[in-house]
Amino acid sequence: MQASNNTLKGTVGSELQGRRVLSRNISSSVKNLSLTDRASGRASRVGSLVMGAQLASARMRVDTIFRPSLKARSVKAQASGEHLEDVALTTPQGKSSGSVLPYVGVACVGAILFGYHLGVVNGALEYLSKDLGIAENAVLKGWIVSTSLAGATVGSFTGGSLADKFGRTKTFQLDAIPLAVGAFLCATAQSVQTMIIGRLLAGIGIGISSAVVPLYISEISPTEIRGALGSVNQLFICVGILAALVAGLPLAGNPLWWRTMFGIAVVPSILLALGAAFSPESPRWLFQQGKFSQAETAIKTLYGKERVAEIMHDLRASAQGSTEQEAGWFDLFSSRYWKVVSVGAALFLFQQLAGINAVVYYSTSVFRTAGITSDVAASALVGAANVFGTAIASSLMDRQGRKSLLITSFSGMASSMLLLSLSFTWKALAPYSGTLAVLGTVLYVLSFSLGAGPVPALLLPEIFASRIRAKAVALSLGMHWVTNFVIGLYFLSMVNKFGISTVYLGFAGICILALLYIAANVVETKGRSLEEIQLALNPSA
């Protein structure tokens, strides 16, 4: 091996004219080795191990000497139209002296608040309605519940513009204002009007969080673990929902506890602002703003000083030939970007039209048919299935890939919906209808949390070009909130008109349509840097 190294060193030193050929050969060998490793479950690995032994020393040296050539080959291959899955990752992944985990944790405080504000009203509604004198007014109670969804729609669009103008961390600090003020107004409300204003502000806050949290996490996460860290967003939303459930447990003994439930949310709002003040800005946003020295400082904090040159090279490669500023809203609908933007909007449309909120909403009634009379127990079972599935998805995201998990998820959701529908209508299953309905509900939630729940928020920042990323994510999440609101508004009317079994069959059909759409339009992004994905999907961007 030492002789081979000396020979290689002499060859490199004496035959400078052969550098490009040698680099191409090594790159090709490395690519073949990578492809062989991925197919190791189907073929012998002996050949790849021998090749690895022969190339180990040479690859270490040539990667250092010819790094620009290797990277150029990757960029050129993607820009020339190679399929994304066929482009080998050429950036070596080594140990880093930096750490992104504390800053991902700060962002996830926003995700917790997202889940908490969505879930807190469910347990508190009955008690706050009595306290505010609207126990018999279904319209006003509906406004208290749905105002936050309207606010979230506004917030999701606002979040994209704020993130582009002020940066990701500054937007977190601004977001803490409506989150904290909204929680305080709800906790101290003496009238329905104040409660509705508080819910509206909290909704604007969670809408901004829903746009900026996945955007920031995606932009600061190392390529090799971006999937796992990105799916943590959905996991902490589930944690927030469970926290709201736990916070409601003292209500039975203390009817005024609902004020404390809302007031608790002020604390994490303040922590979000403080944490964001000490968090590094997204290097990609800083680079796009022309703040190169600040981008280098952020990279040192996140990944360690040894990776500054590598990441700055990637950012320059992605920006080469483009001096464009952030896109305007109308740019999202141009022929240049609409295809990829439509994928983001469609994923969130399918996510909501597949019936997740309807299933969760109706789960209490379903469980009662099976003899589970405790609403808390029913909610805890659904919440536990959601958290468990999301945790599994987080561990699989960078191994199985985003597209694979989406297909598995919607397949499971379609099957679960069919089971739910049959449990309500098939007479042969009547003796077991309650048990099957509970099983179908839990399997549906578990399937949803494996892919349809966490993947869209992770995949969108990956597939959008940097100049449209913030606004395109905001537009897609706007679709999420609008669809969520419409389903909440018309679900019970649809059930009363067509019956729950028919509605569930409709949800199963939507899941099947989602499968066909994903198979035809969604690309795999695991193991690719954001710059590589951008160049592959938008060569002209």
XYZ file of C-alpha atoms in Angstrom:
541
model
C 0.000 0.000 0.000
C 2.899 2.369 0.844
C 4.457 1.640 -2.540
C 1.168 2.365 -4.218
C 0.953 5.676 -2.360
C 4.496 6.654 -3.370
C 3.773 5.755 -6.966
C 0.598 7.850 -6.915
C 2.427 10.786 -5.310
C 5.179 10.603 -7.922
C 2.661 10.387 -10.719
C 0.741 13.407 -9.423
C 3.929 15.366 -8.964
C 5.400 14.599 -12.359
C 2.392 14.395 -14.645
C 0.463 17.566 -13.998
C -1.106 17.344 -17.441
C -2.861 14.105 -16.401
C -4.637 15.605 -13.384
C -8.038 15.872 -14.996
C -7.932 12.298 -16.273
C -6.852 10.948 -12.896
C -9.525 12.983 -11.113
C -12.197 11.696 -13.481
C -11.108 8.101 -12.973
C -11.071 8.402 -9.203
C -14.463 10.140 -9.207
C -15.887 7.385 -11.393
C -14.470 4.701 -9.113
C -15.829 6.413 -6.024
C -19.237 6.708 -7.666
C -19.204 3.008 -8.536
C -18.182 2.156 -4.999
C -21.061 4.267 -3.662
C -23.546 2.556 -5.951
C -22.156 -0.875 -5.005
C -22.564 -0.093 -1.326
C -26.192 0.871 -1.844
C -26.848 -2.407 -3.590
C -25.012 -4.479 -0.957
C -28.181 -6.220 0.115
C -28.484 -7.765 -3.355
C -24.933 -8.530 -4.384
C -21.576 -9.513 -2.943
C -19.563 -6.737 -1.363
C -16.207 -8.421 -1.915
C -15.433 -6.427 -5.068
C -16.259 -3.107 -3.416
C -14.137 -3.929 -0.378
C -11.129 -4.737 -2.577
C -11.644 -1.540 -4.539
C -11.970 0.392 -1.290
C -8.648 -0.989 -0.027
C -6.913 -0.058 -3.268
C -8.344 3.451 -3.419
C -8.349 4.431 0.275
C -5.011 6.224 0.343
C -5.250 7.587 -3.196
C -8.735 8.944 -2.615
C -7.685 10.840 0.506
C -4.931 12.649 -1.386
C -6.779 13.230 -4.634
C -9.882 14.555 -2.853
C -7.644 17.218 -1.329
C -5.713 18.071 -4.512
C -8.576 17.919 -6.963
C -11.527 18.955 -4.794
C -12.664 21.766 -7.145
C -12.537 19.338 -10.063
C -14.605 16.772 -8.206
C -17.184 19.345 -7.180
C -17.328 20.785 -10.675
C -18.061 17.337 -12.017
C -21.003 16.975 -9.606
C -22.407 20.399 -10.492
C -21.884 19.856 -14.206
C -23.569 16.462 -14.085
C -26.624 17.870 -12.374
C -26.860 20.939 -14.595
C -26.643 18.779 -17.679
C -29.838 16.975 -16.754
C -28.765 13.782 -15.013
C -31.488 12.350 -12.820
C -31.069 13.410 -9.225
C -30.877 9.856 -7.910
C -28.011 9.088 -10.332
C -25.711 11.878 -9.168
C -23.190 10.652 -6.591
C -22.475 12.748 -3.548
C -18.872 13.896 -3.820
C -18.576 16.013 -0.707
C -16.773 14.055 2.020
C -18.420 14.088 5.405
C -15.975 14.284 8.278
C -15.950 15.076 11.964
C -16.959 18.597 12.867
C -15.950 20.791 15.805
C -19.212 22.735 15.518
C -22.706 21.655 16.480
C -26.112 22.517 15.056
C -28.118 20.656 17.697
C -28.507 23.529 20.213
C -29.820 25.800 17.471
C -32.168 23.160 16.081
C -33.415 22.895 19.660
C -34.116 26.632 19.762
C -36.108 26.401 16.521
C -38.057 23.447 17.910
C -39.387 25.672 20.703
C -41.418 27.260 17.899
C -42.644 23.800 16.883
C -43.683 23.031 20.472
C -45.657 26.284 20.610
C -47.240 25.373 17.270
C -48.564 22.095 18.698
C -49.450 23.552 22.090
C -51.601 26.401 20.763
C -53.396 23.996 18.423
C -54.143 21.532 21.218
C -54.721 23.722 24.262
C -58.183 24.934 23.236
C -59.615 21.414 22.952
C -59.387 20.670 26.658
C -60.037 24.228 27.823
C -63.010 25.114 25.590
C -65.740 23.732 27.832
C -64.426 25.530 30.917
C -63.589 28.872 29.306
C -67.030 28.883 27.651
C -68.701 28.656 31.055
C -66.387 31.278 32.521
C -67.038 33.727 29.667
C -70.769 33.019 29.557
C -70.978 31.437 26.087
C -71.580 27.801 27.055
C -74.735 27.651 24.917
C -73.379 29.678 21.985
C -71.905 27.236 19.470
C -71.077 30.022 16.994
C -68.843 31.929 19.400
C -67.170 28.736 20.546
C -66.508 27.936 16.912
C -64.911 31.345 16.458
C -62.599 30.766 19.417
C -61.458 27.463 17.918
C -61.143 28.535 14.294
C -59.732 32.063 14.698
C -56.286 30.619 15.321
C -56.467 28.802 11.957
C -57.302 32.062 10.192
C -54.414 33.751 11.985
C -52.078 30.895 11.048
C -52.950 31.368 7.368
C -51.953 35.032 7.593
C -48.857 34.173 9.609
C -47.614 31.523 7.196
C -47.561 34.025 4.310
C -46.082 36.760 6.511
C -43.362 34.429 7.762
C -41.889 33.961 4.298
C -41.543 37.686 3.659
C -40.137 38.362 7.120
C -37.592 35.555 6.780
C -36.417 36.956 3.445
C -36.183 40.536 4.667
C -34.810 40.191 8.195
C -33.329 36.695 8.249
C -34.428 33.524 9.991
C -33.313 34.259 13.565
C -34.653 37.831 13.576
C -37.983 36.438 12.383
C -38.045 34.061 15.361
C -37.598 37.048 17.658
C -40.403 38.936 15.936
C -42.571 35.803 16.044
C -42.259 35.647 19.827
C -44.268 38.887 20.102
C -47.670 37.641 18.819
C -47.068 34.257 20.479
C -46.482 35.793 23.912
C -49.074 38.584 23.640
C -51.688 36.191 22.262
C -51.133 33.713 25.104
C -51.300 36.523 27.701
C -54.565 37.926 26.291
C -56.161 34.459 26.281
C -55.069 33.806 29.868
C -56.431 37.114 31.167
C -59.503 37.461 28.926
C -62.665 38.701 30.592
C -64.656 38.843 27.366
C -65.097 36.790 24.213
C -63.678 39.612 22.103
C -60.389 39.596 24.021
C -60.192 35.812 23.782
C -60.724 35.905 20.014
C -58.054 38.605 19.581
C -55.661 36.534 21.678
C -56.355 33.413 19.607
C -55.876 35.402 16.395
C -52.466 36.686 17.535
C -51.395 33.238 18.704
C -52.520 31.870 15.340
C -50.401 34.437 13.484
C -47.481 33.372 15.650
C -47.840 29.656 14.947
C -48.326 30.403 11.255
C -44.975 32.210 11.178
C -43.395 29.333 13.116
C -44.812 26.769 10.715
C -42.994 28.518 7.853
C -39.703 29.506 9.493
C -38.908 26.514 11.737
C -38.528 23.912 8.923
C -36.815 26.523 6.737
C -34.155 27.340 9.336
C -33.569 23.707 10.356
C -33.182 22.623 6.741
C -30.726 25.408 5.947
C -28.427 24.821 8.930
C -28.512 21.008 9.058
C -25.581 18.970 7.687
C -26.549 17.015 4.577
C -26.004 13.598 6.149
C -28.492 14.180 9.000
C -30.769 16.831 7.501
C -33.649 14.367 7.207
C -33.493 13.320 10.849
C -33.198 16.896 12.105
C -35.896 18.138 9.744
C -38.390 15.540 10.951
C -37.727 16.633 14.545
C -39.926 19.638 13.693
C -42.982 17.407 13.331
C -41.969 15.398 16.397
C -41.948 18.504 18.574
C -45.294 19.642 17.178
C -46.637 16.330 18.475
C -44.862 16.936 21.782
C -46.569 20.326 21.995
C -49.979 18.744 21.434
C -49.279 16.165 24.139
C -48.084 18.936 26.469
C -51.429 20.693 25.970
C -53.204 17.447 26.855
C -51.165 17.008 30.028
C -51.663 20.660 30.952
C -55.412 20.075 30.923
C -55.409 17.259 33.486
C -56.004 19.555 36.539
C -59.143 21.040 34.937
C -61.466 18.489 36.530
C -60.548 19.727 40.009
C -59.981 23.392 39.163
C -62.305 24.860 36.496
C -60.278 28.109 36.366
C -57.130 26.197 35.448
C -57.831 26.978 31.780
C -56.297 30.434 32.287
C -53.060 28.864 33.502
C -53.085 26.552 30.485
C -52.997 29.526 28.118
C -50.603 31.493 30.309
C -48.010 28.699 30.324
C -47.317 29.405 26.637
C -45.819 32.814 27.474
C -42.708 31.158 28.924
C -41.563 29.217 25.821
C -42.354 32.295 23.705
C -39.826 34.299 25.712
C -37.330 31.420 25.550
C -37.706 31.353 21.757
C -36.807 35.037 21.527
C -33.828 34.682 23.857
C -32.554 31.548 22.130
C -32.867 33.117 18.675
C -30.826 36.114 19.858
C -27.865 33.789 20.503
C -28.372 31.526 17.465
C -26.332 31.928 14.263
C -28.152 33.136 11.193
C -28.572 30.765 8.243
C -25.274 30.869 6.279
C -27.235 30.473 3.059
C -29.331 33.564 3.775
C -26.246 35.562 4.778
C -24.419 34.514 1.607
C -27.389 35.481 -0.514
C -27.385 38.908 1.141
C -23.712 39.345 0.261
C -22.632 39.126 3.929
C -19.785 36.709 3.258
C -17.747 37.286 6.414
C -20.848 36.818 8.582
C -21.670 33.650 6.642
C -18.185 32.302 7.416
C -18.660 33.107 11.100
C -22.010 31.280 11.145
C -20.434 28.266 9.422
C -17.674 28.129 12.054
C -20.293 28.097 14.817
C -22.480 25.466 13.168
C -19.967 23.103 11.561
C -16.483 24.082 12.770
C -13.770 26.159 11.123
C -12.449 23.148 9.183
C -15.557 23.156 6.965
C -15.698 26.859 6.144
C -13.868 26.567 2.805
C -15.913 23.542 1.739
C -19.308 25.078 2.476
C -18.429 28.496 1.098
C -17.307 26.707 -2.091
C -20.700 24.978 -2.281
C -22.526 28.270 -1.819
C -20.430 29.965 -4.507
C -21.027 27.052 -6.903
C -24.796 27.285 -6.418
C -24.757 31.066 -6.885
C -22.347 31.080 -9.854
C -23.760 32.997 -12.793
C -26.685 34.328 -10.766
C -26.862 37.759 -9.149
C -30.613 37.658 -8.617
C -32.200 38.875 -5.398
C -35.018 37.126 -3.574
C -37.988 36.362 -5.783
C -41.281 38.223 -5.573
C -44.564 36.437 -4.967
C -45.500 36.471 -8.652
C -42.197 34.788 -9.547
C -43.477 31.634 -7.844
C -46.056 31.238 -10.606
C -43.599 31.695 -13.473
C -42.786 28.828 -15.828
C -39.313 28.730 -14.293
C -40.511 27.783 -10.801
C -44.157 26.766 -10.931
C -43.534 23.045 -11.452
C -41.506 22.678 -8.270
C -43.710 25.115 -6.317
C -46.796 23.138 -7.329
C -45.221 19.991 -5.841
C -44.928 21.728 -2.470
C -48.498 23.002 -2.560
C -49.810 19.607 -3.696
C -48.066 17.724 -0.872
C -49.732 19.883 1.769
C -53.047 19.714 -0.086
C -52.926 15.907 -0.085
C -51.736 15.901 3.526
C -54.884 17.676 4.688
C -57.406 16.259 2.182
C -56.337 12.753 3.238
C -58.336 13.382 6.411
C -55.907 13.587 9.334
C -57.787 16.326 11.181
C -61.121 14.661 10.533
C -59.842 11.345 11.900
C -58.428 12.995 15.016
C -61.607 15.033 15.478
C -63.825 11.946 15.193
C -61.514 9.649 17.169
C -63.272 10.302 20.489
C -66.606 9.071 19.077
C -64.884 6.093 17.454
C -63.264 5.074 20.732
C -66.537 5.383 22.607
C -68.052 2.754 20.308
C -65.267 0.445 21.488
C -65.985 1.170 25.137
C -63.227 3.732 25.700
C -65.258 6.467 27.374
C -62.376 8.631 28.596
C -61.681 11.492 26.184
C -58.254 11.934 27.767
C -57.391 8.268 27.179
C -58.549 8.488 23.560
C -56.526 11.626 22.918
C -53.504 10.130 24.658
C -53.675 7.008 22.470
C -53.840 9.068 19.274
C -51.115 11.415 20.496
C -48.848 8.517 21.490
C -49.268 6.894 18.057
C -48.389 10.225 16.428
C -45.242 10.736 18.510
C -44.135 7.108 18.103
C -44.557 7.154 14.327
C -42.765 10.489 13.981
C -39.846 9.194 16.066
C -39.555 6.179 13.741
C -39.716 8.452 10.690
C -36.922 10.582 12.132
C -34.643 7.552 12.384
C -35.484 6.372 8.846
C -35.500 9.705 7.002
C -31.828 9.641 5.982
C -31.763 5.893 5.309
C -35.031 5.137 3.531
C -35.416 8.556 1.954
C -38.264 11.067 1.784
C -40.085 9.682 -1.249
C -40.049 6.131 0.071
C -41.571 7.206 3.386
C -44.262 9.236 1.621
C -45.285 6.215 -0.460
C -45.311 3.936 2.607
C -47.281 6.505 4.583
C -50.056 7.159 2.058
C -50.342 3.420 1.365
C -50.903 2.773 5.067
C -53.365 5.657 5.308
C -55.407 4.360 2.355
C -55.553 0.859 3.881
C -56.521 2.240 7.298
C -59.301 4.366 5.799
C -60.701 1.324 4.011
C -60.631 -0.588 7.308
C -62.426 2.262 9.081
C -65.058 2.489 6.365
C -65.710 -1.259 6.368
C -65.911 -1.376 10.169
C -68.897 0.997 10.004
C -70.792 -0.684 7.149
C -69.863 -4.366 6.695
C -72.382 -6.401 8.673
C -70.041 -9.380 8.933
C -67.695 -7.214 10.950
C -70.410 -5.794 13.211
C -69.333 -7.782 16.316
C -65.829 -6.370 15.984
C -66.698 -2.934 14.607
C -65.580 -0.966 17.678
C -62.238 -2.730 17.960
C -61.579 -2.467 14.218
C -62.479 1.232 14.219
C -59.987 1.924 17.010
C -57.355 -0.184 15.247
C -57.980 1.630 11.963
C -57.726 5.041 13.659
C -54.452 4.234 15.423
C -52.951 2.683 12.263
C -54.019 5.726 10.247
C -52.379 8.162 12.666
C -49.266 5.970 12.814
C -49.083 5.810 9.007
C -49.588 9.564 8.736
C -46.774 10.270 11.176
C -44.374 8.035 9.229
C -44.360 10.243 6.149
C -47.328 12.438 5.246
C -46.905 14.376 8.489
C -43.155 15.102 8.736
C -41.924 14.820 5.128
C -43.621 17.796 3.380
C -42.236 20.380 5.819
C -38.780 18.807 5.418
C -38.872 18.246 1.662
C -40.078 21.699 0.652
C -37.068 23.732 1.826
C -34.882 21.109 0.124
C -36.435 21.306 -3.332
C -36.974 25.071 -3.559
C -34.242 27.291 -5.031
C -32.683 29.629 -2.473
C -34.146 32.805 -4.004
C -37.712 31.476 -3.715
C -37.299 29.180 -0.703
C -38.873 31.292 2.039
C -41.847 32.499 -0.013
C -42.459 29.092 -1.632
C -42.499 27.400 1.787
C -44.899 30.081 3.015
C -47.194 29.574 0.001
C -47.272 25.808 0.529
C -48.024 26.193 4.227
C -50.729 28.687 3.343
C -52.316 25.866 1.343
C -52.024 23.707 4.474
C -53.876 26.195 6.683
C -56.578 27.052 4.142
C -57.319 23.359 3.518
C -57.267 22.694 7.254
C -59.803 25.464 7.809
C -62.122 24.278 5.005
C -62.110 20.669 6.218
C -62.850 21.790 9.770
C -65.715 23.920 8.466
C -67.406 21.309 6.263
C -66.432 17.921 7.695
C -69.469 17.458 9.934
C -71.796 18.659 7.172
C -70.317 16.062 4.821
C -70.722 13.354 7.457
C -74.364 14.306 8.039
C -75.074 14.300 4.302
C -73.147 11.229 3.110
C -72.342 9.243 6.265
C -68.983 8.692 7.929
C -68.254 5.508 5.964
C -68.606 7.270 2.594
C -66.488 10.207 3.756
C -63.746 7.823 4.871
C -63.885 6.087 1.481
C -63.376 9.487 -0.091
C -60.298 10.019 2.087
C -58.966 6.613 0.983
C -59.397 7.645 -2.651
C -57.451 10.852 -2.040
C -54.629 8.809 -0.468
C -54.459 6.685 -3.634
C -54.342 9.830 -5.813
C -51.536 11.120 -3.604
C -49.592 7.898 -4.194
C -49.842 8.311 -7.964
C -48.826 11.964 -7.780
C -45.829 11.303 -5.524
C -44.580 8.462 -7.705
C -44.661 10.716 -10.778
C -43.522 14.087 -9.411
C -41.526 13.841 -6.176
C -37.750 13.347 -6.359
C -35.545 11.779 -3.708
C -33.346 14.276 -1.864
C -31.562 12.246 0.803
C -27.784 12.594 0.843
C -27.734 15.704 -1.365
C -26.784 19.203 -0.279
C -29.346 21.957 -0.835
C -27.078 23.409 -3.521
C -26.883 20.100 -5.400
C -30.653 19.655 -5.238
C -31.196 23.215 -6.433
C -28.909 22.766 -9.437
C -30.484 19.430 -10.318
C -34.064 20.724 -10.271
C -33.386 24.282 -11.460
C -30.202 24.307 -13.585
C -30.866 27.920 -14.607
C -31.498 29.070 -11.024
